[in-house]
Coordinates of C-alpha atoms in Angstrom, one line a residue:
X1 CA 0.0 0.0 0.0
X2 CA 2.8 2.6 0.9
X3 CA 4.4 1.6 -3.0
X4 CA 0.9 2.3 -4.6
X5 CA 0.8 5.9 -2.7
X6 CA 4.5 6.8 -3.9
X7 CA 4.1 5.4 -7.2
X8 CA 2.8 8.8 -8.8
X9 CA 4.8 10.3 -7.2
X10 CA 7.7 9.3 -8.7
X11 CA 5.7 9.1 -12.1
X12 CA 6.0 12.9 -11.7
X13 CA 9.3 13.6 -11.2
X14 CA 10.2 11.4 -14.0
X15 CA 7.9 13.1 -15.8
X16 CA 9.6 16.6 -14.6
X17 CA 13.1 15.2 -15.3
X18 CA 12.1 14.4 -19.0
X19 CA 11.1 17.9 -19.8
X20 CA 14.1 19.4 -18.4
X21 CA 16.2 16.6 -20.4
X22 CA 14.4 17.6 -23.7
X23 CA 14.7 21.2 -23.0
X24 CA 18.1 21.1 -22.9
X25 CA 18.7 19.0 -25.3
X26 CA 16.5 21.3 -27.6
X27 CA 18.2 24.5 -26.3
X28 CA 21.6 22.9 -27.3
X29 CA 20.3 21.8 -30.5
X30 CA 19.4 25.4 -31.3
X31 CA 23.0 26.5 -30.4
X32 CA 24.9 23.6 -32.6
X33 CA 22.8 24.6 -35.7
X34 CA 22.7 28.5 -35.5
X35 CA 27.1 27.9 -34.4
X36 CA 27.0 26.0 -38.3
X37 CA 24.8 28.7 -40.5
X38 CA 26.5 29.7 -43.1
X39 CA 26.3 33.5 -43.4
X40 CA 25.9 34.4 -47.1
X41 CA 29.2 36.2 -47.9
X42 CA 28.3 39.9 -49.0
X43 CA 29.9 40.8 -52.6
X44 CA 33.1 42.7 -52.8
X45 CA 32.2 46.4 -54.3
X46 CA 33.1 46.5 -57.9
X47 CA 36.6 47.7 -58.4
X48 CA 37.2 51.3 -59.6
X49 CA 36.9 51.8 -63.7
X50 CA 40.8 52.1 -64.9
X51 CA 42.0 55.6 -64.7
X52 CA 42.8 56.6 -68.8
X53 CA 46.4 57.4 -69.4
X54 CA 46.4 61.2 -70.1
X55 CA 47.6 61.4 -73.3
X56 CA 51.4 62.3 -74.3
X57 CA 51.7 66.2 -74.5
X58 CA 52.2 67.0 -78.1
X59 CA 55.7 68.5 -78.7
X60 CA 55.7 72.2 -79.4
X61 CA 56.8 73.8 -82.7
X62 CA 60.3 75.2 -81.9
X63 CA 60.0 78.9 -82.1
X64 CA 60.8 80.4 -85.3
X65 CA 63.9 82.4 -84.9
X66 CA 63.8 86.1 -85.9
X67 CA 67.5 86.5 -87.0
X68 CA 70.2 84.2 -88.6
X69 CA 74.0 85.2 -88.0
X70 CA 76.5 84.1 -90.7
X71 CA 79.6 82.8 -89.2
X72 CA 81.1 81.3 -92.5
X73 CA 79.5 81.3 -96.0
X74 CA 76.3 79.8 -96.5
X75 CA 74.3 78.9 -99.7
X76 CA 71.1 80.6 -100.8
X77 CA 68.6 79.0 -102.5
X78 CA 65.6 79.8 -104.7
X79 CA 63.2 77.8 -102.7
X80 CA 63.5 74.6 -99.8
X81 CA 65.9 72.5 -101.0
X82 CA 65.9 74.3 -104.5
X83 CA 69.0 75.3 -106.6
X84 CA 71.5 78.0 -105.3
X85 CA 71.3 81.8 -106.3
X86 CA 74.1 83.1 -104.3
X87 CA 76.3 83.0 -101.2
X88 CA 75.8 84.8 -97.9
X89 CA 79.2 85.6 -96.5
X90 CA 80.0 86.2 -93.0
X91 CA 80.5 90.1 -93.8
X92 CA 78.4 92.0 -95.9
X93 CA 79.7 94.7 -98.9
X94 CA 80.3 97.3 -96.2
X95 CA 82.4 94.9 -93.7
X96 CA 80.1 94.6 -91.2
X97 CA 79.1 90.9 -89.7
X98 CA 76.5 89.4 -91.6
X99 CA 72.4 89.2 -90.1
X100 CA 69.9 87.4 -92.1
X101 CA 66.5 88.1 -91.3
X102 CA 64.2 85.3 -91.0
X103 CA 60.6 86.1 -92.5
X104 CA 59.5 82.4 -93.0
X105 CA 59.6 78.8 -92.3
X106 CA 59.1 75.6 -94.5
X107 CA 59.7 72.5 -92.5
X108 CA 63.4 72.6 -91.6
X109 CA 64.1 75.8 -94.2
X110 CA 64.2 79.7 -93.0
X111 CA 63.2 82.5 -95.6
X112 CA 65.6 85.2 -95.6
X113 CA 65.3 88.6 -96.8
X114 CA 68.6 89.4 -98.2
X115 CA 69.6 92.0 -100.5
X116 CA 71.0 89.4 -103.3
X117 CA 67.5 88.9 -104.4
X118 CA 64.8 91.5 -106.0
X119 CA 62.7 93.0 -103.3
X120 CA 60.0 90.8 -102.2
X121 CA 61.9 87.8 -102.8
X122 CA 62.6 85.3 -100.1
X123 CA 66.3 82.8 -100.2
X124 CA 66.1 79.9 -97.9
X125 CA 68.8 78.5 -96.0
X126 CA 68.4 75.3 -93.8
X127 CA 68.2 75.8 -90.3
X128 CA 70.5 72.7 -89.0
X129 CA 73.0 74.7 -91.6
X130 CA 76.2 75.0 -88.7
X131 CA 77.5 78.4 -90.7
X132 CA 74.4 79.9 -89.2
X133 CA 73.7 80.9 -85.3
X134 CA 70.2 82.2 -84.6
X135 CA 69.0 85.3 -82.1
X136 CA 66.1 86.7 -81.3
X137 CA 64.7 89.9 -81.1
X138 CA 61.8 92.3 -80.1
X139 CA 62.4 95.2 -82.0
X140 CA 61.0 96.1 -85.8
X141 CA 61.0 99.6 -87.8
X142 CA 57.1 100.4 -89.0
X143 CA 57.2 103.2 -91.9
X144 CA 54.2 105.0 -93.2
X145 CA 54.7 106.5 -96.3
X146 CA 51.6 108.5 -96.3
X147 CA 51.9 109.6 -93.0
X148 CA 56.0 110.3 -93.6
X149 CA 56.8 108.7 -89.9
X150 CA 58.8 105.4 -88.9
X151 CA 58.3 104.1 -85.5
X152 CA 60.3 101.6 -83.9
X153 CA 58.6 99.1 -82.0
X154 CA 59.5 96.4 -79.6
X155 CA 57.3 93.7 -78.5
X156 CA 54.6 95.2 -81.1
X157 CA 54.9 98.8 -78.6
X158 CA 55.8 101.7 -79.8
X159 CA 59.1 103.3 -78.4
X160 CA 59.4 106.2 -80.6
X161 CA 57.9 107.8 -83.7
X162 CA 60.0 109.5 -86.0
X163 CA 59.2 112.2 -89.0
X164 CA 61.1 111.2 -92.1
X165 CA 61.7 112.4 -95.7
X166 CA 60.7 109.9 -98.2
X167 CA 61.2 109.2 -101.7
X168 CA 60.2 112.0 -104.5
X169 CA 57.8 111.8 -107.1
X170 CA 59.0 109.6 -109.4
X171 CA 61.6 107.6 -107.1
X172 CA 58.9 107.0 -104.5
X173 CA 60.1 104.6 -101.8
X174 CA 59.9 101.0 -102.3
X175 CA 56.7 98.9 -99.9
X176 CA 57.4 96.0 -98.8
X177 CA 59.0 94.1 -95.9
X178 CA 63.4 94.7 -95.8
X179 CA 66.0 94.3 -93.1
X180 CA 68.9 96.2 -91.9
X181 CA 71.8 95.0 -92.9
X182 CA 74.5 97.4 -91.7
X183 CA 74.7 100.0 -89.1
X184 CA 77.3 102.8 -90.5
X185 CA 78.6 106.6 -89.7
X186 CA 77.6 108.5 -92.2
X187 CA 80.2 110.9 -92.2
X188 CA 82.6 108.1 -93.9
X189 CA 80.0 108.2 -96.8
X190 CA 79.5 112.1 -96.7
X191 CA 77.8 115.3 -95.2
X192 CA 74.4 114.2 -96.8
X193 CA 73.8 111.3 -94.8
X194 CA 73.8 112.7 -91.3
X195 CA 75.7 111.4 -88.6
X196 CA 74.4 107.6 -89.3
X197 CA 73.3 105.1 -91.8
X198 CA 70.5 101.9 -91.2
X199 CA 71.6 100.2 -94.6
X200 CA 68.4 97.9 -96.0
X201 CA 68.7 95.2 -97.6
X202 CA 65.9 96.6 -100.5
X203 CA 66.5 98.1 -103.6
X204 CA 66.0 101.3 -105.7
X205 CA 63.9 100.5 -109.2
X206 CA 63.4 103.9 -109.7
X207 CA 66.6 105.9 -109.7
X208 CA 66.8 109.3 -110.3
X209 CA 68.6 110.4 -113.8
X210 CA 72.1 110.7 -113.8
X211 CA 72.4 109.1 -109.6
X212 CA 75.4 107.9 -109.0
X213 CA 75.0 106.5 -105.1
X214 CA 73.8 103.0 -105.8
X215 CA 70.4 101.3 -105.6
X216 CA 70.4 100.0 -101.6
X217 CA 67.6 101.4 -99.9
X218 CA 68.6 102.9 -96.4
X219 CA 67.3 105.3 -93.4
X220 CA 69.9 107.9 -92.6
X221 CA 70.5 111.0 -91.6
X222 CA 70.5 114.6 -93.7
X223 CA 72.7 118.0 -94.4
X224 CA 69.4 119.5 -95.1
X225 CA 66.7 119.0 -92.0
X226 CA 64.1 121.2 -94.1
X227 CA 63.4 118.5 -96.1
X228 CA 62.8 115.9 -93.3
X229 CA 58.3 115.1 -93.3
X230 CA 58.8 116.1 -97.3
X231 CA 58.5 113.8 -100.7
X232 CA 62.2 114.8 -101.6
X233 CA 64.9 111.5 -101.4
X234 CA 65.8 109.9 -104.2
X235 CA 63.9 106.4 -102.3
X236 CA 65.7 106.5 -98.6
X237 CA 64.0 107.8 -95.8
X238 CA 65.9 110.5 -94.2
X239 CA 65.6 111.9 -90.1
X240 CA 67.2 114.0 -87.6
X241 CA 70.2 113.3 -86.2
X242 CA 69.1 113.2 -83.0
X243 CA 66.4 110.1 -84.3
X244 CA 69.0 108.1 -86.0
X245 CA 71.5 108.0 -82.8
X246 CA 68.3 106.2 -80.9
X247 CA 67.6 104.0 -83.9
X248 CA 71.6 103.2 -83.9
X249 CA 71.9 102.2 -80.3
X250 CA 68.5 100.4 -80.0
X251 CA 67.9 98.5 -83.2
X252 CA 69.9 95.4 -83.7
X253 CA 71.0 94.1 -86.9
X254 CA 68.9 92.2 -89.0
X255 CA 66.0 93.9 -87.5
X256 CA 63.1 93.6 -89.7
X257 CA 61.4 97.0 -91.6
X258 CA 58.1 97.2 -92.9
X259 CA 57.2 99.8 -94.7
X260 CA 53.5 100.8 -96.5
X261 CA 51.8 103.7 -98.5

């Protein structure tokens, strides 16, 4: 009788001991299977686009150069690569040293007013030529023939503006672009060329009767300042003293001249 009465007893803590078993045995089955989940792995971000190479800078043109130095003979010729016409020596007719000046460029090839052509006419020398040495300069000589002045100019500003004679009915002044060639005292050549001389590489067609001073165009000086801002040269343009001294100091040779109507 005292087994029958404990009998459910024990039935119940059995009972009890069972569901504590299976919970933890459920809590620890939890636990094994959430420990082995495989997270999904999350996807690397794309990788930047490939930066483009900037492209190679292009190589600049070398500057044209504005004058070409003759240090030993050099050939002329009609055009890039064309025949010879004549020979630029280190010193020019009057002895002075020898400046081309460069007007144009063909590839490898300089244009070069020089006075061995007709005015207007270009010779061409190679640049790589090693007779030749190159400089650069910022001045140039503007001449208005209608307005009778020539300025000098540097960097495209004008210095100094000058009132000149300039050629006479009949031997009117050659247009057109010219150099200066030599730079000379013009007493050595005589009273009516002033103290100085800018010879030009241009020439004369139109020489008066009976002249006997040669066709080389020039800008100099004059034993008569009354006709300076007057039609009365025979094709030069002629100014003060005072002018021409500035023009001699400051203007280099080969210094280009452009001169209009």
């Amino acid at each position: 009788m005292a087994f029958r009465s404990s009998f459910p007893i024990l039935l119940a803590a059995l009972a009890a001991l069972f569901v504590m078993s299976y919970s933890a045995l459920s809590a620890a089955s939890v636990r094994e299977r959430d420990s082995q989940t495989v997270v999904p792995a999350q996807p690397l971000p794309a990788p930047p686009p490939p930066t483009p190479e900037a492209p190679a800078p292009k190589a600049k043109p070398r500057p044209r150069p504005d004058i070409a130095i003759v240090r030993r003979t050099v050939p002329l010729r009609a055009r890039p690569n064309g025949r010879v016409v004549a020979r630029a020596r280190a010193r020019t007719e009057f002895g002075g040293r020898r400046a081309l000046s460069v007007a144009a460029r063909r590839g490898a090839w300089l244009g070069v007013v020089t006075p061995e052509l007709p005015n207007g006419k270009l010779a061409w020398v190679h640049a790589g030529n090693r007779g030749l040495d190159f400089r650069r300069t910022a001045y140039s000589l503007h001449a208005d023939l209608s307005g009778r002045w020539l300025e000098l100019r540097r960097e495209g500003r004008i210095l100094r503006r000058i009132t000149v004679a300039v050629g006479r009915p009949g031997s009117e002044t050659p247009t057109g672009r010219f150099a200066v060639t030599d730079k000379l005292r013009g007493t050595s050549y005589g009273p009516y060329y002033g103290c100085c001389v800018l010879a030009l590489n241009g020439h004369q067609p139109k020489l008066p009767a009976g002249w006997q001073g040669g066709d080389r165009l020039a800008i100099h000086g004059t034993n008569s300042p009354g006709t300076i801002g007057a039609a009365a040269s025979a094709g030069c343009l002629r100014a003060a003293d005072a002018d021409l001294e500035v023009l001699m100091r400051r203007v280099p040779l080969g210094t280009p001249v452009f001169i209009r109507n």
